[in-house]
Tab-separated table of C-alpha atoms in Angstrom:
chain	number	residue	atom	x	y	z
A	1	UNK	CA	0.000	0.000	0.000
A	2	UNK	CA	1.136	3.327	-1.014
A	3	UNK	CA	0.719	7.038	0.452
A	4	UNK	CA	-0.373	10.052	-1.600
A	5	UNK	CA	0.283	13.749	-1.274
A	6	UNK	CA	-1.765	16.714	-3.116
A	7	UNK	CA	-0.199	20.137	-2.306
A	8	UNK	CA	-2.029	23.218	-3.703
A	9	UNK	CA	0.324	26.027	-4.135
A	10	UNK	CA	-2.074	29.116	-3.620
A	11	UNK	CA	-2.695	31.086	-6.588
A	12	UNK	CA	-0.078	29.420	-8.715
A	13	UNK	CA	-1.268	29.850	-12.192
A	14	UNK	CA	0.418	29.571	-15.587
A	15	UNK	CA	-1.585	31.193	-17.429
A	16	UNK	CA	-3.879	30.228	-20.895
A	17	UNK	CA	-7.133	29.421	-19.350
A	18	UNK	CA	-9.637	29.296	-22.369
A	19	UNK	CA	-12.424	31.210	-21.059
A	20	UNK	CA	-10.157	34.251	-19.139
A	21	UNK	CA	-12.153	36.447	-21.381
A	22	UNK	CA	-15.091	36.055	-19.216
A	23	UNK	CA	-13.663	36.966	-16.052
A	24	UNK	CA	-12.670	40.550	-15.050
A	25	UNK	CA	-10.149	42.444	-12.912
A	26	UNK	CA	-10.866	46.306	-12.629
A	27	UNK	CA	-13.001	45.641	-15.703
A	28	UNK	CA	-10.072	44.529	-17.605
A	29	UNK	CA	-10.530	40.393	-18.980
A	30	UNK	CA	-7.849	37.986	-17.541
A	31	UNK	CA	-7.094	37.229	-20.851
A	32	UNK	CA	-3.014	36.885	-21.093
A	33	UNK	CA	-2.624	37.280	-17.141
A	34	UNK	CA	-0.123	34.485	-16.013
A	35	UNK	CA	1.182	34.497	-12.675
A	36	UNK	CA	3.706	32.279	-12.541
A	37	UNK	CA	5.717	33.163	-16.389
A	38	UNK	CA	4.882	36.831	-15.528
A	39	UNK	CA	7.017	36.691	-12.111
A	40	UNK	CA	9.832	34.878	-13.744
A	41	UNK	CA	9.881	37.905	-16.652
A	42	UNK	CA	10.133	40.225	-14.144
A	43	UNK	CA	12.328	38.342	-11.860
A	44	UNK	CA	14.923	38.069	-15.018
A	45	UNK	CA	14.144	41.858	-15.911
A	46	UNK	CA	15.630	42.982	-12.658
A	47	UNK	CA	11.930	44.148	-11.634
A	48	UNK	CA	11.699	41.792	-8.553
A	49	UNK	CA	14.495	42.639	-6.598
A	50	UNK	CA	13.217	43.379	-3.230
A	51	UNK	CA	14.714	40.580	-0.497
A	52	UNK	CA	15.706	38.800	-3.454
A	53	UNK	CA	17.904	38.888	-7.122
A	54	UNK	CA	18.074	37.506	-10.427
A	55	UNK	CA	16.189	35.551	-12.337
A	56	UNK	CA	13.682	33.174	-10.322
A	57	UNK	CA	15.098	30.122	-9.105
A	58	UNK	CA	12.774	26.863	-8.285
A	59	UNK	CA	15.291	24.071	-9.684
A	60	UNK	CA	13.109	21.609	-7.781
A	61	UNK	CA	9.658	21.955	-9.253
A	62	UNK	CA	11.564	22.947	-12.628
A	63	UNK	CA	13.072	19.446	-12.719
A	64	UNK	CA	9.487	17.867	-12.164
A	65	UNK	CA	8.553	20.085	-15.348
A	66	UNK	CA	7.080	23.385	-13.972
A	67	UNK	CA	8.675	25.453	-16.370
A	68	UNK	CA	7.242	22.762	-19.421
A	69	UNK	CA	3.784	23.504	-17.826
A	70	UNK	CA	4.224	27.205	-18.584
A	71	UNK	CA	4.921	26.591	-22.036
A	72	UNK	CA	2.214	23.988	-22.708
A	73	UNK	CA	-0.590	25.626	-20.327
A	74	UNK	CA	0.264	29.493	-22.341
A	75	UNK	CA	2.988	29.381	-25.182
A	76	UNK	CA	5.030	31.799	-23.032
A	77	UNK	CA	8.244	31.304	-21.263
A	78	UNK	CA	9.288	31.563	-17.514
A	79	UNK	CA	12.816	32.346	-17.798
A	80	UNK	CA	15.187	30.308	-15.509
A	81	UNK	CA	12.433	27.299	-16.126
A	82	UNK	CA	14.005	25.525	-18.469
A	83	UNK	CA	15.296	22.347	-17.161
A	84	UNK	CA	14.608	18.964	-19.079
A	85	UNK	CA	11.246	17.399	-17.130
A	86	UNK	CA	12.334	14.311	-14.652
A	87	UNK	CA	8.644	13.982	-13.011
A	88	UNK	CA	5.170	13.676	-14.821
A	89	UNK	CA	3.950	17.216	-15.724
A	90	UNK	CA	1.060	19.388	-17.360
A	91	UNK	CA	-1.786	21.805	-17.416
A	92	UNK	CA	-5.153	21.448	-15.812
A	93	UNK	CA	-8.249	23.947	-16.556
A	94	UNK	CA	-10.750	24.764	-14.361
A	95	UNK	CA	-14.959	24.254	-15.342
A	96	UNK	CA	-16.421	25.534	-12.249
A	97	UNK	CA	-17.420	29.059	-12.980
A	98	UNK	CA	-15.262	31.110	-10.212
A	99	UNK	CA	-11.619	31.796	-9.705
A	100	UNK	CA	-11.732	31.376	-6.293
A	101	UNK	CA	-10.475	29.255	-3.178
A	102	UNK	CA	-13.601	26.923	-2.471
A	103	UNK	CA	-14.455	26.228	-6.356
A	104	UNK	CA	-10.362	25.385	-6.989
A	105	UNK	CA	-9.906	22.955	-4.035
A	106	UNK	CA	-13.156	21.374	-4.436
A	107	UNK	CA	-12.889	20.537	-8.537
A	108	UNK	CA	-9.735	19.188	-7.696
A	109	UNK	CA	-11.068	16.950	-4.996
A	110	UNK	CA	-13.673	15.358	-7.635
A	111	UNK	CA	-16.386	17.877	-7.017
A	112	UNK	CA	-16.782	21.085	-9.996
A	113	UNK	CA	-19.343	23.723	-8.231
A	114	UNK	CA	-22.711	23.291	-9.922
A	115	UNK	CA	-24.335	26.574	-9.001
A	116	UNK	CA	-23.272	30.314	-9.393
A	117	UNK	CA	-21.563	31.981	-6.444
A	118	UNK	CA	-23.320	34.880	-4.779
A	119	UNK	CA	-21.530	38.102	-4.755
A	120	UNK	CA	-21.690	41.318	-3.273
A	121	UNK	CA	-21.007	43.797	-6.220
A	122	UNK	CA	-21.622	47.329	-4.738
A	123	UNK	CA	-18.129	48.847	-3.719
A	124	UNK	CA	-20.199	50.990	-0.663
A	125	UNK	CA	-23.181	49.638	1.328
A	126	UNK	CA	-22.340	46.110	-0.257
A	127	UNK	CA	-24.849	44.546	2.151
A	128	UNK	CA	-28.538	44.503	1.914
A	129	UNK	CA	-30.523	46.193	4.919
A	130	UNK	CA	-31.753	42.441	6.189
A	131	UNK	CA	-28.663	41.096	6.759
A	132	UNK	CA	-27.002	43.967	8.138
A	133	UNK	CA	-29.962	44.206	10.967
A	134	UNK	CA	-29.041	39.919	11.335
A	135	UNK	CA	-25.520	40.250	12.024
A	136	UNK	CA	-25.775	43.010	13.969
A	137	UNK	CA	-28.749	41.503	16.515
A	138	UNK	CA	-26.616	37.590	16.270
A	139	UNK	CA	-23.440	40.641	17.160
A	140	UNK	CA	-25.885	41.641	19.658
A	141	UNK	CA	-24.693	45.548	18.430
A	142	UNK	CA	-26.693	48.102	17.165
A	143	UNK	CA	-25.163	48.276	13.732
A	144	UNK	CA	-21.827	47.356	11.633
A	145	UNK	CA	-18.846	48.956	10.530
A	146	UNK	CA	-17.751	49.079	7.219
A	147	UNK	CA	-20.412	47.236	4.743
A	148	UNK	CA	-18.364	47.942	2.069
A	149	UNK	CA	-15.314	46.664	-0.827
A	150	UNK	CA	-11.969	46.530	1.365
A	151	UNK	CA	-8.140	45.657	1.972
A	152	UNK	CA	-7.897	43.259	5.062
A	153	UNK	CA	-4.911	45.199	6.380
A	154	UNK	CA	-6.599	48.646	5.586
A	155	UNK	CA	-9.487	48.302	7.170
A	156	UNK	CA	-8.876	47.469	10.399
A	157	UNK	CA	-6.306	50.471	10.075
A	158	UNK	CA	-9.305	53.071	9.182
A	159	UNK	CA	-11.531	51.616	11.428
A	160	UNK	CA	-9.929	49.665	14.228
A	161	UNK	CA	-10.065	52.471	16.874
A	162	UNK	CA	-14.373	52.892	15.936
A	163	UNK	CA	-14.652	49.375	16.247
A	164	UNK	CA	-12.864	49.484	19.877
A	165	UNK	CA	-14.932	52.538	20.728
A	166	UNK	CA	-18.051	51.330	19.658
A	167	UNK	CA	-17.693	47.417	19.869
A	168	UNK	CA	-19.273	47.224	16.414
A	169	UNK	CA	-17.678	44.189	14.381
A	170	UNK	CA	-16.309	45.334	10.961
A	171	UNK	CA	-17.703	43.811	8.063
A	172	UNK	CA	-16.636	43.739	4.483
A	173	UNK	CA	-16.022	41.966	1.157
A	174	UNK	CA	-14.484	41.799	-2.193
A	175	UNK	CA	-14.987	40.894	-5.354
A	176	UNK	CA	-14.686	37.014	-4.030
A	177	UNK	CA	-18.048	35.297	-2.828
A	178	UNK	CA	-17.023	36.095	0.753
A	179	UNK	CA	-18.259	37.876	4.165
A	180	UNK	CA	-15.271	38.459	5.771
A	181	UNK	CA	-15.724	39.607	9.897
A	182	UNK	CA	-12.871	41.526	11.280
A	183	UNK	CA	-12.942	42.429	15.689
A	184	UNK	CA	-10.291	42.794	17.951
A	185	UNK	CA	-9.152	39.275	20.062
A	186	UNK	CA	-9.191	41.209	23.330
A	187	UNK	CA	-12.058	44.098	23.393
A	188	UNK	CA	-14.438	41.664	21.393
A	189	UNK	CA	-13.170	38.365	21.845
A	190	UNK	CA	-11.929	35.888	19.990
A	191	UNK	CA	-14.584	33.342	20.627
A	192	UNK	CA	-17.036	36.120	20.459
A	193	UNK	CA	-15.590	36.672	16.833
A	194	UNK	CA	-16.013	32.639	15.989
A	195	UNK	CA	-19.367	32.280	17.159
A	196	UNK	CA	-20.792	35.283	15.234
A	197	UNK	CA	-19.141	33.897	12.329
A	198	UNK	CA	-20.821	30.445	12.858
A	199	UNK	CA	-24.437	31.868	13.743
A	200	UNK	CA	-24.086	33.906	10.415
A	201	UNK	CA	-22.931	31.529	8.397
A	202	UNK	CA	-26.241	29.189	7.306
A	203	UNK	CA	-28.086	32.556	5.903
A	204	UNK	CA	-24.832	33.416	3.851
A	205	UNK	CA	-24.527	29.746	2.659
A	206	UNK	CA	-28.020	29.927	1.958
A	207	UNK	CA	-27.595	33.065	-0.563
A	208	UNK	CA	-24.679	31.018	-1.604
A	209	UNK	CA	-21.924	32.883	-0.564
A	210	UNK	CA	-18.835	30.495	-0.557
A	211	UNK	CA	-17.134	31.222	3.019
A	212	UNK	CA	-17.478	33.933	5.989
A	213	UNK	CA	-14.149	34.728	7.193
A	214	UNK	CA	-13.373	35.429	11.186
A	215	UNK	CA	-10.422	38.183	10.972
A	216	UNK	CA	-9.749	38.740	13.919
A	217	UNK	CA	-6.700	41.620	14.876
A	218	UNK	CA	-4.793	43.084	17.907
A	219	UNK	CA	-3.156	46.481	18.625
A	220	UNK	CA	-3.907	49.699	19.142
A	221	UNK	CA	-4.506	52.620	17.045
A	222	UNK	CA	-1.694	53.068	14.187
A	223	UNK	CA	0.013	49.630	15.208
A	224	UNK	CA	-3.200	47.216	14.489
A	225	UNK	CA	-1.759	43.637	13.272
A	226	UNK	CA	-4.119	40.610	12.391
A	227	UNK	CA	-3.485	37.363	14.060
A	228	UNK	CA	-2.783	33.985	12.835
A	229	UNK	CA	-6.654	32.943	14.203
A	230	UNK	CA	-8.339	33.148	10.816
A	231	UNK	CA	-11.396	31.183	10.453
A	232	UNK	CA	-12.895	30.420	7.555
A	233	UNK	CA	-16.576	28.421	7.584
A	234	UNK	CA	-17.282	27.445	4.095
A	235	UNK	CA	-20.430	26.444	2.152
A	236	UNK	CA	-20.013	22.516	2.401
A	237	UNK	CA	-19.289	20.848	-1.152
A	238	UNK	CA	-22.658	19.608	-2.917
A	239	UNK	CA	-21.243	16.107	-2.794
A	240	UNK	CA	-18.666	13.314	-1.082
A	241	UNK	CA	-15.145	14.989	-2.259
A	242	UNK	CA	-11.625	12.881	-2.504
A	243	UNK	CA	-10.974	12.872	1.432
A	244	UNK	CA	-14.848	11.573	2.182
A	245	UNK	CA	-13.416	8.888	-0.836
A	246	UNK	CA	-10.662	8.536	1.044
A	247	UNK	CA	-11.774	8.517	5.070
A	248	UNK	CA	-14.975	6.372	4.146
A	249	UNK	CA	-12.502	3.242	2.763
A	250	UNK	CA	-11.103	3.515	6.525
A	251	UNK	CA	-7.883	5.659	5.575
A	252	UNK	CA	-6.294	8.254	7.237
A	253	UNK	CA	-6.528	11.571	5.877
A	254	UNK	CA	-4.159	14.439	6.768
A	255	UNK	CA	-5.063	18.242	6.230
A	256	UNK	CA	-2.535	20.696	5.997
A	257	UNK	CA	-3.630	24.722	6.730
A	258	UNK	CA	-6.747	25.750	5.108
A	259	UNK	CA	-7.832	22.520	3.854
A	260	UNK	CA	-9.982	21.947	7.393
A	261	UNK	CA	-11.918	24.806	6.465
A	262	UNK	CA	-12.527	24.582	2.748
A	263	UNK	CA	-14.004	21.327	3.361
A	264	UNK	CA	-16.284	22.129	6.393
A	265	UNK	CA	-14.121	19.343	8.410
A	266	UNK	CA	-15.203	16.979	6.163
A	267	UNK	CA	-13.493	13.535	5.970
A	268	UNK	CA	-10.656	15.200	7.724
A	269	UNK	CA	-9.234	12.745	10.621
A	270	UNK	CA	-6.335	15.095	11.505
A	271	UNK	CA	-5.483	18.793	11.216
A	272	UNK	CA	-2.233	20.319	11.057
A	273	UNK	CA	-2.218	24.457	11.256
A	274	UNK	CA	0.389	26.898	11.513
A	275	UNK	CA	0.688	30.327	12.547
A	276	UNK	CA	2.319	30.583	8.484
A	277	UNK	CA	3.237	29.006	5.740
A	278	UNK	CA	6.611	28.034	7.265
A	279	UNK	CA	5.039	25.952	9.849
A	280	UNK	CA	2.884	24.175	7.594
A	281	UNK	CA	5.923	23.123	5.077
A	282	UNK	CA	7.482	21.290	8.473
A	283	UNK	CA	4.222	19.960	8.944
A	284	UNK	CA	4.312	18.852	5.198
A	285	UNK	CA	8.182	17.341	5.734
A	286	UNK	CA	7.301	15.946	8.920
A	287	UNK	CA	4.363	13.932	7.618
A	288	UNK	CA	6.540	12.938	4.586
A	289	UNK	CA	8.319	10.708	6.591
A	290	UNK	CA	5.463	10.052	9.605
A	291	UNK	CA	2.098	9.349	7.316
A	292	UNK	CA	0.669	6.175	7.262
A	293	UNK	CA	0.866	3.567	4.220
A	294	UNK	CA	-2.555	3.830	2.152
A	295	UNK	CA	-2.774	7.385	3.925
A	296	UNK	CA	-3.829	11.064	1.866
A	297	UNK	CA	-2.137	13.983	2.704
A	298	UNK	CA	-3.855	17.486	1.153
A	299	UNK	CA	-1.972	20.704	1.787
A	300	UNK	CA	-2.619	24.224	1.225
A	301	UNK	CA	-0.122	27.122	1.200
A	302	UNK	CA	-1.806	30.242	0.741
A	303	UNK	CA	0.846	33.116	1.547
A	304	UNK	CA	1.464	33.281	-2.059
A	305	UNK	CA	-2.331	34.288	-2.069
A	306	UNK	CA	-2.664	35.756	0.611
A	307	UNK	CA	0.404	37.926	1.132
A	308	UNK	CA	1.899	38.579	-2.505
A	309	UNK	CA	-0.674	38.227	-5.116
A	310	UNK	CA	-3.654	40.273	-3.650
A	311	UNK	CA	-1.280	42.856	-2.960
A	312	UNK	CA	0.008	42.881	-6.668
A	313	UNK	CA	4.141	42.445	-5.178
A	314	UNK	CA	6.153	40.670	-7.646
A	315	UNK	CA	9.794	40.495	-5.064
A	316	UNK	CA	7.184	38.908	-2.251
A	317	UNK	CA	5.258	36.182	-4.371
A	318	UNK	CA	8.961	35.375	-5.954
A	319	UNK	CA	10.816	35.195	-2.956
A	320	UNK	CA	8.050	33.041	-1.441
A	321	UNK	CA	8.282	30.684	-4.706
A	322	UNK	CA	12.230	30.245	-4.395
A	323	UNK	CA	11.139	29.517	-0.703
A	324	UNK	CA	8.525	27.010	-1.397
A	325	UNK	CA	10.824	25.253	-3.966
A	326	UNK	CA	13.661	24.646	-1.254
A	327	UNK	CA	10.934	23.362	1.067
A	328	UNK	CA	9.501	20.979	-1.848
A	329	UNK	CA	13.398	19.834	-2.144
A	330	UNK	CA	13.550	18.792	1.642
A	331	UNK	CA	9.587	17.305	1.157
A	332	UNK	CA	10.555	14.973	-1.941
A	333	UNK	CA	13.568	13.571	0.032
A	334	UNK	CA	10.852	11.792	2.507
A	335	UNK	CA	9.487	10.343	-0.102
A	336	UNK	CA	9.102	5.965	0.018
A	337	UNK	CA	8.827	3.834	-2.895
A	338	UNK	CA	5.226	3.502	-4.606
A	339	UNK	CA	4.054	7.026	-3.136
A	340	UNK	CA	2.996	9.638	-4.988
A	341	UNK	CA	2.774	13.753	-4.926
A	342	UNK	CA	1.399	16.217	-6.761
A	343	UNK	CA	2.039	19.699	-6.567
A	344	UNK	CA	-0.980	21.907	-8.364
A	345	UNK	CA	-2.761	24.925	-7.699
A	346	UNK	CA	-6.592	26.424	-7.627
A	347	UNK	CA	-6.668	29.860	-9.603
A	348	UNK	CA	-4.051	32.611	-10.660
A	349	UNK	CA	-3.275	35.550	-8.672
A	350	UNK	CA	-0.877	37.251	-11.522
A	351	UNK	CA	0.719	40.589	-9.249
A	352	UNK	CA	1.510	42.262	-12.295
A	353	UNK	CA	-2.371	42.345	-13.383
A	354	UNK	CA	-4.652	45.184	-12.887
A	355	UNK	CA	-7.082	45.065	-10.093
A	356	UNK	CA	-6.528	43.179	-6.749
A	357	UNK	CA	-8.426	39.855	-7.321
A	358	UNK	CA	-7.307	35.928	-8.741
A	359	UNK	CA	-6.981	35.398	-11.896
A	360	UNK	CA	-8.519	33.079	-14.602
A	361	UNK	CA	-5.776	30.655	-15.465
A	362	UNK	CA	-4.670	26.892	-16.303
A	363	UNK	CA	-2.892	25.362	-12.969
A	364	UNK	CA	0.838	23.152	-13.233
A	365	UNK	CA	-0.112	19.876	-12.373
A	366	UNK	CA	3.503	18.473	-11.292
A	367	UNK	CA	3.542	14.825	-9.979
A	368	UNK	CA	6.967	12.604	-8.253
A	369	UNK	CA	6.364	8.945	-8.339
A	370	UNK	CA	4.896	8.367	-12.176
A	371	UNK	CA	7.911	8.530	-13.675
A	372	UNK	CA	9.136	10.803	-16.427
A	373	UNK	CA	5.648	11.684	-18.109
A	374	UNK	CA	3.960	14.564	-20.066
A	375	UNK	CA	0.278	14.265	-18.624
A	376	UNK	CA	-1.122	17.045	-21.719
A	377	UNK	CA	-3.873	19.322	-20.850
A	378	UNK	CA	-6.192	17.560	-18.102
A	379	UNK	CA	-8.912	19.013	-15.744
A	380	UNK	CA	-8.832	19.584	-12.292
A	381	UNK	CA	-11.114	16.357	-11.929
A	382	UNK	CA	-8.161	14.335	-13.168
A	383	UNK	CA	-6.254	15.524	-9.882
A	384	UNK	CA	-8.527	13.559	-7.900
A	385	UNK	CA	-8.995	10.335	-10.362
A	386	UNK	CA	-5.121	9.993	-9.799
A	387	UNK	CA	-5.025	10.480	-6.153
A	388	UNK	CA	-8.061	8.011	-5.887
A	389	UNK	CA	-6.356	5.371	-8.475
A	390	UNK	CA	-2.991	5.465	-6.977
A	391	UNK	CA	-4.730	4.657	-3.509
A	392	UNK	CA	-6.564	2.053	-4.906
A	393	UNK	CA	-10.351	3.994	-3.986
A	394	UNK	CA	-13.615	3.369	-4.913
A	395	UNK	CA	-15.001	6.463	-6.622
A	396	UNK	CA	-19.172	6.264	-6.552
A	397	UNK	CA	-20.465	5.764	-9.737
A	398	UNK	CA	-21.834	9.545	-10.204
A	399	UNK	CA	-18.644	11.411	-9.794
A	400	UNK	CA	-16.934	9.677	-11.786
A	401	UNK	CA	-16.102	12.609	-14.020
A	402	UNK	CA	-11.943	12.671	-14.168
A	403	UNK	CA	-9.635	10.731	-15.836
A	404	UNK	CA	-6.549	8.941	-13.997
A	405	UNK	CA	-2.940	9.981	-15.140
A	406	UNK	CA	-1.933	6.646	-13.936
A	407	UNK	CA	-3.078	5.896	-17.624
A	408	UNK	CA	-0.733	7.700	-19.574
A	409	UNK	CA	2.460	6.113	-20.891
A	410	UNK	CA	5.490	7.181	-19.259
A	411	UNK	CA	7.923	9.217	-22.132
């Protein structure tokens, strides 16, 4: 019996995702964004030099064909990805119509979304009277603060010291289907926070909003910070996803960092979080040589995400790369015979786009343990037909929509 391991790289795209003309940044179509081939321009361009120098260096992932995947999944080039493929490597496109977290993870884990995310469009007032009078009676508050389009980070800087005054919870969203909560751990409370977020979060689900977000921050005026206490409580998948697959045939399943959350818990038997993405690549190493035969492992990193791409800077997300690539170096070395890992991603976050949000692009699909092997252009359903063939699963008969790499010859 073998082990497998899926790592999603945040935001990760490369790029040539055939309908990026229907999805919009700023009002500008995703068409040619590419996160990953746009860095490594930059990086060799001498634009990306903050912390960091040269062109962009990920020998590890290049060897298992990352910089290949650029060139099949867009026609462009990453320079310094050039190396000669020694793992099984392609493209996978998205169906699911959003370019966000839930709709990523959850295609890839056998499930495309089969319904149209709810958004809240209007830059100001972005909430409708009704639900701003619910969250503020569940607050037990008189009203909200914010209800409106906003930066994580700024927010709590423009309103932090109203929402200690007051004791008002600050709420907001962006152009992701999202309700994201933001209070202070010590005048609200932390718990306080959490259980607001869970009392809310059946009416959002219900208008099909994809996840309400705790946020919760400390400080004092002009030194706010947010914690590592994120919460996310997602909208539960429409049907039994890779880890059910994998924890209903008695297997252990391992979730690394968001993962917990993006599947409401589900078919989860142990959770591994991390105050960042540093703690959940020793999490990742340590499991490499700890998880159990016949076991899954899914990881998420999302500081490329999270920390680089939202906030469009090209030296952060490529530093973070070169970091994730030594990490994926120490990973692979824990390796045993017969198991197998694939390193993808859910969406594009391209920093050198316009707007703030993901963007619409093809994912690397980058696999160790299938030999030397180009894989084409697959779907994100394919991602979970391997997993689920390589651990021997039984997929039920209605999702049963991917197709398994484990097919295709090696080259």
């Amino acid at each position: 019996m073998t082990r497998a391991f899926l790592i999603v790289m945040d935001s990760v795209g490369i790029g040539g995702a055939p309908d990026a003309d229907a999805f919009f940044n700023d009002g500008t179509p995703d068409t040619g964004a590419n996160t990953l081939a746009h860095i490594a321009q930059a990086c060799a361009q001498g634009r990306a030099e903050d912390g960091r120098s040269g062109p962009l260096r990920m020998p590890t992932l290049d060897r298992l064909g990352l910089g290949a995947a650029v060139r099949l999944a867009s026609g462009e080039v990453a320079p310094g990805l050039g190396a000669e493929p020694q793992g099984a490597w392609g493209a996978a496109s998205e169906i699911s119509k959003g370019k966000d977290t839930p709709s990523g993870h959850w295609e890839l884990a056998g499930v495309p979304v089969p319904w149209d995310w709810g958004y809240f469009p209007d830059k100001q007032d972005s909430f409708p009277p009704d639900l701003v009078d619910f969250v503020a009676r569940c607050a037990g508050t008189e009203g909200i603060l914010g209800n409106c389009h906003a930066s994580g980070t700024n927010i709590i800087e423009d309103l932090g010291d109203a929402h200690i005054r007051t004791g008002w919870p600050i709420c907001y969203t962006s152009v992701d289907s999202v309700f994201q909560i933001a209070a202070h751990e010590e005048t609200f409370g932390l718990e306080r926070l959490l259980q607001l977020c869970r009392d809310i979060a059946p009416r959002l689900h219900g208008m099909k909003i994809g996840r309400v977000i705790a946020r919760p921050f400390t400080g004092s005026e002009g030194r706010f910070i947010r914690t590592p206490n994120r919460r996310d409580f997602a909208i539960a998948s429409p049907a039994p996803t890779l880890l059910d697959w994998t924890h209903d045939a008695g297997r252990t399943t391992h979730a690394i960092g968001k993962i917990g959350d993006i599947f409401s818990h589900r078919g989860i038997a142990h959770l591994h979080k991390g105050k960042n993405d540093a703690d959940l690549m020793d999490h990742l190493v340590r499991l490499g040589t700890e998880a159990e035969e016949g076991s899954l492992t899914f990881a998420n990193f999302v500081e490329f995400d999270s920390l680089w791409g939202h906030r469009r800077n090209v030296s952060g997300y490529a530093r973070a790369l070169e970091w994730f690539d030594r990490g994926a170096a120490r990973f692979l070395e824990t390796l045993r015979p017969g198991d197998l890992a694939i390193f993808t991603a859910d969406h594009g976050n391209d920093p050198t786009w316009a707007g703030t949000d993901h963007t619409r692009e093809r994912v690397p699909v980058l696999a160790a343990g299938l030999g030397v092997r180009a894989l084409g252009q697959v779907g994100f359903v394919d991602v979970a037909a391997s997993v689920a063939g390589h651990l021997g699963l039984s997929v039920p008969a209605m999702q049963k929509t991917g197709n398994s790499f484990l097919l295709h010859s090696p080259v």
